[in-house]
């Protein structure tokens, strides 16, 4: 095996939360956004590796960490075996030549006050011209720089280059701007391109062409891509291997063809079943099981997908707030709501880790105890199976769950899955 071009080992990136409200809500606990929470993958030279997942699962944070825009909280990043987790300014400068980021928003990536030709000339003045053996040659010759910009424009299909050199970003289409961004990236002769949703903001009509263009560049310049997208169809077209992300973790990873043919993780299955039909006239809405993506400040216990998982087991991570979610769900049904009014209102229930409790004050806790037991039993299934005990402690009704089973990524039929079913 050759050494991977990039290795990411157990990367964690947490952001501070400055909202007093959230702090209070969590009782001053670990109020940090767990944007990336233990992610491991590697990319071989010449490969296209995809990170795929819904908005907010941590894809862009990984991208930004790789180019030094965000600091890793812990974990390691290795580029050609060299530790670049916390680069000093000199290492970072060199790293930025070798790893380049293409953003979703080409417009924001370009200065409106500078012609696109000048934007690239500027990069070449700072980093030098690419030399014959991958080295960089500093030059004061403006002619040589302009020549090099023309060559790069020609490479990315902005022809004739002299015509585009003096254009401002505002005068170009979305596709042309994304090509300028590609030109600026290529001017540095990078080895790894991190493309963060590069076509998401382009018109449908030019997306496919842009993806093909990225593949042409890859072949021509022997590039390696980390390709980030929320769109499974795009990932299928682009990627050799993919990692499916959910709330800061990779839940399934392997060859794209293997995963598309036979997804194993319930989340991957749900995503694949929700692939929108590629018909621009028809707006298909992605339907995922139960509920919204939970908050990354306080990720669900055990498997983070458990509140939405159609295959969930008793050991997957049931906790106090799932009781509150269950009550909320039941109260949406008028018939149940009436019968179960006694258990509520929901805001009187409090979740604390594995425990849900309701302070009854002067009211007799007995009937509420009976009712919550019945609700849990009736709801049946895995959640009820996870209850350790329901009890009355003084004036408080308490529901307590057993701790979840340990969840670790496992090999299963040619890919890695993080799910207790395997
Ligand atoms: N600078 C930041 N400060 C606080 N939270 C952040 C910051 N950047 C991203 N986040 C949060 O981290 C999580 C992951 O975000 P992001 O990496 O942008 O996801 P994606 O690119 O998959 O949509 C989200 O909950 C987002 O709100
Ligand atoms: S561990 Fe597997 S079965 Fe359990 S909730 Fe997660 S995805 Fe579903
Ligand atoms: Mg993003």
Tab-separated table of C-alpha atoms and ligand atoms in Angstrom:
chain	number	residue	atom	x	y	z
A	1	UNK	CA	0.000	0.000	0.000
A	2	UNK	CA	1.256	3.444	-0.812
A	3	UNK	CA	0.966	6.122	1.816
A	4	UNK	CA	-2.371	7.957	1.598
A	5	UNK	CA	-2.244	11.545	0.398
A	6	UNK	CA	-4.430	12.683	3.263
A	7	UNK	CA	-5.232	11.034	6.554
A	8	UNK	CA	-7.783	12.310	9.027
A	9	UNK	CA	-7.706	10.536	12.364
A	10	UNK	CA	-10.410	10.876	14.983
A	11	UNK	CA	-10.941	14.537	14.145
A	12	UNK	CA	-13.064	16.547	16.549
A	13	UNK	CA	-14.061	20.138	16.030
A	14	UNK	CA	-16.202	21.783	18.699
A	15	UNK	CA	-17.360	25.377	18.575
A	16	UNK	CA	-18.198	27.439	21.628
A	17	UNK	CA	-21.827	28.471	22.049
A	18	UNK	CA	-22.222	31.961	23.357
A	19	UNK	CA	-25.960	31.929	23.772
A	20	UNK	CA	-26.947	32.353	27.410
A	21	UNK	CA	-30.215	30.614	26.630
A	22	UNK	CA	-28.519	27.420	25.509
A	23	UNK	CA	-26.166	27.573	28.469
A	24	UNK	CA	-29.158	27.764	30.826
A	25	UNK	CA	-30.964	25.022	28.961
A	26	UNK	CA	-28.062	22.681	29.449
A	27	UNK	CA	-27.433	23.725	33.005
A	28	UNK	CA	-24.006	25.039	32.039
A	29	UNK	CA	-22.931	21.589	30.786
A	30	UNK	CA	-20.796	20.928	27.745
A	31	UNK	CA	-22.413	23.657	25.684
A	32	UNK	CA	-20.375	23.350	22.553
A	33	UNK	CA	-21.440	22.640	19.002
A	34	UNK	CA	-20.136	19.140	18.302
A	35	UNK	CA	-19.715	19.967	14.622
A	36	UNK	CA	-17.277	17.117	13.920
A	37	UNK	CA	-17.101	14.442	16.561
A	38	UNK	CA	-14.556	11.720	15.859
A	39	UNK	CA	-14.139	11.419	12.107
A	40	UNK	CA	-11.555	9.109	10.525
A	41	UNK	CA	-10.887	8.650	6.819
A	42	UNK	CA	-8.057	8.703	4.334
A	43	UNK	CA	-7.742	9.617	0.690
A	44	UNK	CA	-5.370	7.892	-1.716
A	45	UNK	CA	-3.586	9.810	-4.422
A	46	UNK	CA	-5.767	10.219	-7.504
A	47	UNK	CA	-8.934	9.282	-5.699
A	48	UNK	CA	-12.227	11.140	-5.380
A	49	UNK	CA	-13.482	10.715	-1.838
A	50	UNK	CA	-16.927	12.061	-1.060
A	51	UNK	CA	-18.380	13.302	2.200
A	52	UNK	CA	-22.130	13.134	1.918
A	53	UNK	CA	-24.804	14.196	4.370
A	54	UNK	CA	-27.577	16.614	5.166
A	55	UNK	CA	-26.947	20.244	5.954
A	56	UNK	CA	-25.324	20.790	9.356
A	57	UNK	CA	-23.651	17.382	9.667
A	58	UNK	CA	-20.153	18.903	9.693
A	59	UNK	CA	-18.944	18.619	6.091
A	60	UNK	CA	-17.815	22.217	5.672
A	61	UNK	CA	-16.162	22.211	9.075
A	62	UNK	CA	-13.968	19.309	7.957
A	63	UNK	CA	-13.162	21.185	4.738
A	64	UNK	CA	-12.216	24.331	6.643
A	65	UNK	CA	-10.098	22.404	9.118
A	66	UNK	CA	-8.112	20.860	6.272
A	67	UNK	CA	-7.127	24.247	4.873
A	68	UNK	CA	-6.393	25.769	8.274
A	69	UNK	CA	-9.448	28.049	8.475
A	70	UNK	CA	-10.715	26.226	11.547
A	71	UNK	CA	-8.659	24.621	14.317
A	72	UNK	CA	-9.081	20.989	15.226
A	73	UNK	CA	-10.193	20.500	18.828
A	74	UNK	CA	-8.454	17.121	18.801
A	75	UNK	CA	-7.375	14.387	16.425
A	76	UNK	CA	-4.728	14.405	13.713
A	77	UNK	CA	-4.382	15.491	10.102
A	78	UNK	CA	-1.569	14.050	8.024
A	79	UNK	CA	-0.671	15.220	4.527
A	80	UNK	CA	1.754	12.821	2.836
A	81	UNK	CA	2.551	11.560	6.291
A	82	UNK	CA	3.421	15.003	7.619
A	83	UNK	CA	1.457	16.153	10.651
A	84	UNK	CA	-0.401	19.310	9.655
A	85	UNK	CA	-2.942	19.374	12.474
A	86	UNK	CA	-1.739	22.631	13.956
A	87	UNK	CA	0.390	24.190	11.235
A	88	UNK	CA	2.697	27.095	12.022
A	89	UNK	CA	2.327	30.035	9.600
A	90	UNK	CA	5.100	28.783	7.304
A	91	UNK	CA	3.668	25.267	7.076
A	92	UNK	CA	0.215	26.736	6.523
A	93	UNK	CA	1.489	28.874	3.640
A	94	UNK	CA	2.938	25.791	1.935
A	95	UNK	CA	-0.105	23.708	2.822
A	96	UNK	CA	-2.367	26.227	1.096
A	97	UNK	CA	-0.503	25.684	-2.135
A	98	UNK	CA	-0.989	21.945	-1.881
A	99	UNK	CA	-4.537	21.827	-0.524
A	100	UNK	CA	-7.018	24.183	-2.133
A	101	UNK	CA	-10.641	24.801	-1.327
A	102	UNK	CA	-13.384	25.410	-3.874
A	103	UNK	CA	-16.451	26.855	-2.189
A	104	UNK	CA	-20.075	26.558	-3.010
A	105	UNK	CA	-20.365	30.285	-3.460
A	106	UNK	CA	-17.990	31.294	-6.245
A	107	UNK	CA	-19.304	34.830	-6.103
A	108	UNK	CA	-18.349	35.337	-2.464
A	109	UNK	CA	-14.929	33.797	-3.142
A	110	UNK	CA	-14.085	36.570	-5.624
A	111	UNK	CA	-13.442	40.190	-4.766
A	112	UNK	CA	-15.957	42.403	-6.599
A	113	UNK	CA	-13.410	45.231	-6.864
A	114	UNK	CA	-10.758	43.275	-8.750
A	115	UNK	CA	-10.810	41.979	-12.315
A	116	UNK	CA	-10.706	38.197	-12.368
A	117	UNK	CA	-7.387	38.318	-14.249
A	118	UNK	CA	-5.847	40.450	-11.523
A	119	UNK	CA	-7.198	38.107	-8.860
A	120	UNK	CA	-5.152	35.279	-10.310
A	121	UNK	CA	-2.121	37.441	-11.086
A	122	UNK	CA	-2.158	38.352	-7.415
A	123	UNK	CA	-1.932	34.709	-6.367
A	124	UNK	CA	1.021	34.203	-8.721
A	125	UNK	CA	2.823	37.284	-7.383
A	126	UNK	CA	2.480	35.931	-3.849
A	127	UNK	CA	3.254	32.274	-4.475
A	128	UNK	CA	5.438	32.467	-7.612
A	129	UNK	CA	4.918	30.735	-10.951
A	130	UNK	CA	4.752	26.961	-11.076
A	131	UNK	CA	8.172	25.677	-12.144
A	132	UNK	CA	8.937	22.597	-14.228
A	133	UNK	CA	9.477	20.191	-11.333
A	134	UNK	CA	6.609	21.233	-9.088
A	135	UNK	CA	8.771	23.984	-7.569
A	136	UNK	CA	7.721	27.628	-7.537
A	137	UNK	CA	9.625	30.439	-9.215
A	138	UNK	CA	9.298	34.008	-7.997
A	139	UNK	CA	9.139	36.543	-10.794
A	140	UNK	CA	8.918	40.303	-11.118
A	141	UNK	CA	8.025	40.087	-14.789
A	142	UNK	CA	4.432	41.253	-15.230
A	143	UNK	CA	4.476	39.836	-18.754
A	144	UNK	CA	5.325	36.377	-17.455
A	145	UNK	CA	2.559	36.634	-14.898
A	146	UNK	CA	-0.003	37.729	-17.481
A	147	UNK	CA	1.114	34.856	-19.718
A	148	UNK	CA	0.594	32.406	-16.874
A	149	UNK	CA	-2.882	33.798	-16.128
A	150	UNK	CA	-3.810	33.414	-19.812
A	151	UNK	CA	-2.617	29.815	-19.803
A	152	UNK	CA	-4.701	29.067	-16.722
A	153	UNK	CA	-7.787	30.724	-18.212
A	154	UNK	CA	-7.302	28.699	-21.346
A	155	UNK	CA	-7.052	25.540	-19.234
A	156	UNK	CA	-10.379	26.159	-17.551
A	157	UNK	CA	-12.126	27.052	-20.792
A	158	UNK	CA	-12.289	30.823	-20.362
A	159	UNK	CA	-11.457	31.682	-23.958
A	160	UNK	CA	-10.180	33.923	-25.299
A	161	UNK	CA	-8.265	34.576	-22.058
A	162	UNK	CA	-7.547	38.236	-22.857
A	163	UNK	CA	-11.295	38.847	-23.077
A	164	UNK	CA	-11.900	37.471	-19.591
A	165	UNK	CA	-8.808	38.982	-17.967
A	166	UNK	CA	-10.398	42.392	-17.530
A	167	UNK	CA	-13.847	41.221	-16.469
A	168	UNK	CA	-15.206	41.851	-13.012
A	169	UNK	CA	-16.992	38.969	-11.256
A	170	UNK	CA	-20.313	40.802	-11.653
A	171	UNK	CA	-19.997	40.582	-15.419
A	172	UNK	CA	-19.757	36.767	-15.417
A	173	UNK	CA	-22.286	33.969	-15.094
A	174	UNK	CA	-22.286	31.529	-12.161
A	175	UNK	CA	-20.571	28.848	-14.228
A	176	UNK	CA	-17.913	31.282	-15.474
A	177	UNK	CA	-17.236	32.475	-11.933
A	178	UNK	CA	-16.804	28.893	-10.756
A	179	UNK	CA	-14.274	28.462	-13.598
A	180	UNK	CA	-12.384	31.544	-12.423
A	181	UNK	CA	-12.274	30.036	-8.952
A	182	UNK	CA	-10.973	26.805	-10.484
A	183	UNK	CA	-8.336	28.823	-12.369
A	184	UNK	CA	-7.200	30.508	-9.181
A	185	UNK	CA	-6.991	27.154	-7.448
A	186	UNK	CA	-5.066	25.557	-10.309
A	187	UNK	CA	-2.629	28.465	-10.545
A	188	UNK	CA	-1.119	27.063	-7.352
A	189	UNK	CA	-0.759	23.551	-8.794
A	190	UNK	CA	-2.385	21.927	-5.749
A	191	UNK	CA	-2.338	18.211	-5.067
A	192	UNK	CA	-5.593	17.967	-3.185
A	193	UNK	CA	-8.706	19.950	-4.010
A	194	UNK	CA	-11.394	20.182	-1.397
A	195	UNK	CA	-14.583	20.958	-3.312
A	196	UNK	CA	-17.333	21.986	-0.894
A	197	UNK	CA	-20.672	21.720	-2.723
A	198	UNK	CA	-19.084	23.263	-5.837
A	199	UNK	CA	-22.215	23.067	-7.973
A	200	UNK	CA	-24.926	23.614	-5.364
A	201	UNK	CA	-25.446	27.248	-6.318
A	202	UNK	CA	-25.246	26.801	-10.061
A	203	UNK	CA	-28.295	26.513	-12.322
A	204	UNK	CA	-29.391	22.936	-12.908
A	205	UNK	CA	-28.588	23.385	-16.582
A	206	UNK	CA	-24.857	23.918	-16.023
A	207	UNK	CA	-24.278	21.560	-13.082
A	208	UNK	CA	-23.537	18.420	-15.063
A	209	UNK	CA	-21.148	20.332	-17.314
A	210	UNK	CA	-19.317	21.711	-14.268
A	211	UNK	CA	-18.939	18.258	-12.738
A	212	UNK	CA	-17.516	16.914	-15.985
A	213	UNK	CA	-15.177	19.875	-16.064
A	214	UNK	CA	-13.909	19.053	-12.555
A	215	UNK	CA	-13.249	15.488	-13.696
A	216	UNK	CA	-11.350	16.749	-16.757
A	217	UNK	CA	-9.178	18.917	-14.526
A	218	UNK	CA	-8.532	15.959	-12.288
A	219	UNK	CA	-7.289	13.841	-15.170
A	220	UNK	CA	-5.197	16.636	-16.651
A	221	UNK	CA	-3.505	17.695	-13.415
A	222	UNK	CA	-3.446	14.350	-11.572
A	223	UNK	CA	-5.544	15.808	-8.822
A	224	UNK	CA	-7.083	14.180	-5.797
A	225	UNK	CA	-10.475	15.393	-4.611
A	226	UNK	CA	-12.295	15.578	-1.369
A	227	UNK	CA	-15.739	16.117	-2.797
A	228	UNK	CA	-18.438	17.401	-0.457
A	229	UNK	CA	-22.115	17.282	-1.294
A	230	UNK	CA	-25.549	16.780	0.227
A	231	UNK	CA	-26.706	15.317	-3.068
A	232	UNK	CA	-26.380	11.563	-3.482
A	233	UNK	CA	-26.781	11.657	-7.253
A	234	UNK	CA	-23.838	14.048	-7.548
A	235	UNK	CA	-21.740	11.899	-5.229
A	236	UNK	CA	-22.545	8.799	-7.241
A	237	UNK	CA	-21.341	10.503	-10.405
A	238	UNK	CA	-18.150	11.898	-8.882
A	239	UNK	CA	-16.823	9.643	-6.163
A	240	UNK	CA	-14.752	6.483	-5.946
A	241	UNK	CA	-15.389	6.132	-2.229
A	242	UNK	CA	-17.813	7.906	0.034
A	243	UNK	CA	-18.377	8.547	3.706
A	244	UNK	CA	-21.983	9.124	4.745
A	245	UNK	CA	-22.097	11.665	7.568
A	246	UNK	CA	-24.711	12.166	10.233
A	247	UNK	CA	-24.354	14.763	12.998
A	248	UNK	CA	-20.584	14.976	13.066
A	249	UNK	CA	-19.843	11.291	12.450
A	250	UNK	CA	-19.244	9.059	9.461
A	251	UNK	CA	-21.878	6.333	9.759
A	252	UNK	CA	-21.004	4.328	6.655
A	253	UNK	CA	-17.912	4.419	4.472
A	254	UNK	CA	-16.688	2.414	1.514
A	255	UNK	CA	-16.660	2.182	-2.263
A	256	UNK	CA	-19.465	4.283	-3.707
A	257	UNK	CA	-20.593	1.425	-5.953
A	258	UNK	CA	-20.829	-0.957	-2.971
A	259	UNK	CA	-22.827	1.473	-0.858
A	260	UNK	CA	-25.207	2.546	-3.623
A	261	UNK	CA	-25.880	-1.056	-4.604
A	262	UNK	CA	-26.494	-2.231	-1.065
A	263	UNK	CA	-26.595	0.365	1.707
A	264	UNK	CA	-26.289	-1.061	5.215
A	265	UNK	CA	-26.744	1.796	7.658
A	266	UNK	CA	-30.414	2.730	8.204
A	267	UNK	CA	-29.553	6.383	7.602
A	268	UNK	CA	-27.886	5.607	4.281
A	269	UNK	CA	-30.921	3.566	3.316
A	270	UNK	CA	-33.235	6.429	4.198
A	271	UNK	CA	-31.127	8.873	2.207
A	272	UNK	CA	-31.016	6.624	-0.832
A	273	UNK	CA	-34.749	6.035	-0.756
A	274	UNK	CA	-35.258	9.782	-0.681
A	275	UNK	CA	-33.165	10.490	-3.794
A	276	UNK	CA	-35.117	13.133	-5.643
A	277	UNK	CA	-36.128	12.319	-9.189
A	278	UNK	CA	-33.895	14.418	-11.445
A	279	UNK	CA	-36.721	16.311	-13.048
A	280	UNK	CA	-36.386	20.077	-12.664
A	281	UNK	CA	-40.147	20.548	-13.105
A	282	UNK	CA	-40.952	18.293	-10.209
A	283	UNK	CA	-40.148	19.342	-6.692
A	284	UNK	CA	-39.685	16.162	-4.731
A	285	UNK	CA	-39.250	16.691	-1.065
A	286	UNK	CA	-36.847	14.495	0.774
A	287	UNK	CA	-38.777	12.515	3.309
A	288	UNK	CA	-36.783	11.122	6.152
A	289	UNK	CA	-38.227	9.195	9.039
A	290	UNK	CA	-39.530	11.005	12.086
A	291	UNK	CA	-38.451	14.466	12.945
A	292	UNK	CA	-35.755	16.960	12.226
A	293	UNK	CA	-32.007	16.586	12.482
A	294	UNK	CA	-31.317	17.088	16.182
A	295	UNK	CA	-29.156	19.847	17.507
A	296	UNK	CA	-25.388	19.380	17.375
A	297	UNK	CA	-24.968	21.159	20.714
A	298	UNK	CA	-26.450	18.241	22.541
A	299	UNK	CA	-26.298	15.266	20.202
A	300	UNK	CA	-28.519	12.276	21.017
A	301	UNK	CA	-26.996	9.635	23.301
A	302	UNK	CA	-25.720	6.374	21.855
A	303	UNK	CA	-26.334	6.297	18.133
A	304	UNK	CA	-27.130	9.844	17.064
A	305	UNK	CA	-29.623	8.604	14.534
A	306	UNK	CA	-31.720	6.752	17.096
A	307	UNK	CA	-34.579	9.280	17.403
A	308	UNK	CA	-35.220	8.955	13.652
A	309	UNK	CA	-34.104	5.404	12.957
A	310	UNK	CA	-36.736	3.042	11.554
A	311	UNK	CA	-34.700	0.011	12.717
A	312	UNK	CA	-33.864	1.270	16.212
A	313	UNK	CA	-33.142	-1.253	18.998
A	314	UNK	CA	-33.524	-1.014	22.769
A	315	UNK	CA	-29.755	-0.619	23.091
A	316	UNK	CA	-29.334	2.296	20.643
A	317	UNK	CA	-29.335	5.216	23.084
A	318	UNK	CA	-32.787	5.939	24.529
A	319	UNK	CA	-32.685	8.791	27.008
A	320	UNK	CA	-34.826	11.229	28.958
A	321	UNK	CA	-35.653	13.596	26.149
A	322	UNK	CA	-37.027	10.755	24.062
A	323	UNK	CA	-39.820	10.441	26.651
A	324	UNK	CA	-40.627	14.109	26.165
A	325	UNK	CA	-40.600	13.650	22.380
A	326	UNK	CA	-42.936	10.669	22.748
A	327	UNK	CA	-45.384	12.658	24.873
A	328	UNK	CA	-45.293	15.524	22.383
A	329	UNK	CA	-46.007	13.132	19.557
A	330	UNK	CA	-48.923	11.514	21.357
A	331	UNK	CA	-50.444	14.844	22.276
A	332	UNK	CA	-50.709	15.651	18.611
A	333	UNK	CA	-53.484	13.060	18.453
A	334	UNK	CA	-56.686	14.636	19.884
A	335	UNK	CA	-57.949	11.336	21.243
A	336	UNK	CA	-54.750	10.455	23.097
A	337	UNK	CA	-54.222	14.043	24.157
A	338	UNK	CA	-57.487	14.055	26.066
A	339	UNK	CA	-56.840	10.775	27.812
A	340	UNK	CA	-53.257	11.666	28.606
A	341	UNK	CA	-53.750	15.264	29.677
A	342	UNK	CA	-52.896	14.039	33.140
A	343	UNK	CA	-49.276	13.322	32.184
A	344	UNK	CA	-48.623	16.810	30.935
A	345	UNK	CA	-48.111	19.594	30.154
A	346	UNK	CA	-44.880	18.622	28.407
A	347	UNK	CA	-43.026	21.613	29.772
A	348	UNK	CA	-43.337	20.152	33.261
A	349	UNK	CA	-41.203	17.217	32.170
A	350	UNK	CA	-37.500	17.625	32.428
A	351	UNK	CA	-34.822	15.511	30.745
A	352	UNK	CA	-31.425	14.917	32.268
A	353	UNK	CA	-29.281	12.383	30.460
A	354	UNK	CA	-30.836	8.945	30.841
A	355	UNK	CA	-33.590	10.298	33.070
A	356	UNK	CA	-36.918	12.052	32.468
A	357	UNK	CA	-38.754	13.431	35.476
A	358	UNK	CA	-41.772	15.438	36.474
A	359	UNK	CA	-41.990	17.290	39.742
A	360	UNK	CA	-45.560	16.823	41.028
A	361	UNK	CA	-45.463	19.239	43.966
A	362	UNK	CA	-48.635	18.849	46.009
A	363	UNK	CA	-50.397	16.679	43.407
A	364	UNK	CA	-50.533	12.922	43.978
A	365	UNK	CA	-47.818	11.381	41.757
A	366	UNK	CA	-49.573	7.958	41.684
A	367	UNK	CA	-51.888	8.489	38.676
A	368	UNK	CA	-49.114	10.119	36.598
A	369	UNK	CA	-46.816	7.230	37.456
A	370	UNK	CA	-49.462	4.748	36.287
A	371	UNK	CA	-50.160	6.700	33.130
A	372	UNK	CA	-46.535	7.132	32.047
A	373	UNK	CA	-45.941	3.422	32.577
A	374	UNK	CA	-48.936	2.668	30.418
A	375	UNK	CA	-47.822	5.118	27.719
A	376	UNK	CA	-44.351	3.578	27.605
A	377	UNK	CA	-45.772	0.063	27.446
A	378	UNK	CA	-48.317	0.971	24.788
A	379	UNK	CA	-45.698	2.729	22.686
A	380	UNK	CA	-44.158	-0.719	22.719
A	381	UNK	CA	-41.030	-1.478	20.815
A	382	UNK	CA	-37.466	-0.661	21.555
A	383	UNK	CA	-37.967	2.428	23.686
A	384	UNK	CA	-40.031	0.528	26.267
A	385	UNK	CA	-37.404	-2.213	26.188
A	386	UNK	CA	-34.752	0.289	27.189
A	387	UNK	CA	-36.502	1.521	30.352
A	388	UNK	CA	-34.630	0.511	33.494
A	389	UNK	CA	-37.349	1.644	35.842
A	390	UNK	CA	-40.229	3.997	36.377
A	391	UNK	CA	-40.438	5.181	39.951
A	392	UNK	CA	-41.778	7.733	42.381
A	393	UNK	CA	-39.053	9.498	44.320
A	394	UNK	CA	-40.727	11.717	46.908
A	395	UNK	CA	-42.897	14.036	44.842
A	396	UNK	CA	-41.132	13.267	41.558
A	397	UNK	CA	-42.094	10.754	38.858
A	398	UNK	CA	-38.922	9.366	37.291
A	399	UNK	CA	-38.307	7.375	34.118
A	400	UNK	CA	-34.799	5.969	33.839
A	401	UNK	CA	-33.187	4.208	30.860
A	402	UNK	CA	-30.388	1.697	30.691
A	403	UNK	CA	-27.165	3.093	29.187
A	404	UNK	CA	-26.740	2.390	25.465
A	405	UNK	CA	-24.462	-0.295	24.072
A	406	UNK	CA	-21.038	0.833	22.922
A	407	UNK	CA	-21.110	1.852	19.285
A	408	UNK	CA	-17.980	1.366	17.198
A	409	UNK	CA	-17.394	1.331	13.436
A	410	UNK	CA	-17.296	-2.238	12.093
A	411	UNK	CA	-16.391	-3.982	8.853
A	412	UNK	CA	-19.514	-5.344	7.191
A	413	UNK	CA	-19.640	-6.706	3.668
A	414	UNK	CA	-16.902	-4.585	2.184
A	415	UNK	CA	-17.530	-1.313	3.972
A	416	UNK	CA	-17.362	0.201	7.443
A	417	UNK	CA	-20.670	0.755	9.266
A	418	UNK	CA	-21.361	2.307	12.633
A	419	UNK	CA	-24.606	0.645	13.676
A	420	UNK	CA	-25.572	-1.904	16.312
A	421	UNK	CA	-27.330	-4.033	13.695
A	422	UNK	CA	-23.909	-5.110	12.405
B	1	LIG	N1	-18.048	28.976	13.464
B	1	LIG	C1	-19.038	28.253	13.987
B	1	LIG	N2	-19.488	28.507	15.248
B	1	LIG	C2	-20.473	27.764	15.807
B	1	LIG	N3	-21.081	26.746	15.179
B	1	LIG	C3	-20.684	26.445	13.928
B	1	LIG	C4	-19.656	27.184	13.259
B	1	LIG	N4	-19.473	26.645	12.023
B	1	LIG	C5	-20.363	25.623	11.922
B	1	LIG	N5	-21.092	25.513	13.060
B	1	LIG	C6	-22.114	24.488	13.359
B	1	LIG	O1	-21.488	23.234	13.189
B	1	LIG	C7	-22.387	22.306	12.603
B	1	LIG	C8	-21.799	21.776	11.310
B	1	LIG	O2	-21.768	22.819	10.352
B	1	LIG	P1	-21.160	22.639	8.897
B	1	LIG	O3	-19.807	22.050	9.003
B	1	LIG	O4	-21.278	23.940	8.191
B	1	LIG	O5	-22.160	21.572	8.247
B	1	LIG	P2	-22.441	21.225	6.710
B	1	LIG	O6	-21.358	21.805	5.886
B	1	LIG	O7	-22.488	19.736	6.684
B	1	LIG	O8	-23.780	21.821	6.415
B	1	LIG	C9	-23.707	23.047	12.429
B	1	LIG	O9	-24.500	22.766	13.552
B	1	LIG	C10	-23.284	24.497	12.392
B	1	LIG	O10	-24.326	25.319	12.858
B	2	LIG	S1	-27.319	1.871	15.923
B	2	LIG	FE1	-28.220	1.265	13.962
B	2	LIG	S2	-30.211	0.439	14.522
B	2	LIG	FE2	-29.510	1.609	16.269
B	2	LIG	S3	-30.390	3.642	15.998
B	2	LIG	FE3	-28.342	3.663	15.099
B	2	LIG	S4	-28.666	3.225	12.969
B	2	LIG	FE4	-30.540	2.599	14.023
B	3	LIG	MG1	-21.558	23.058	4.220
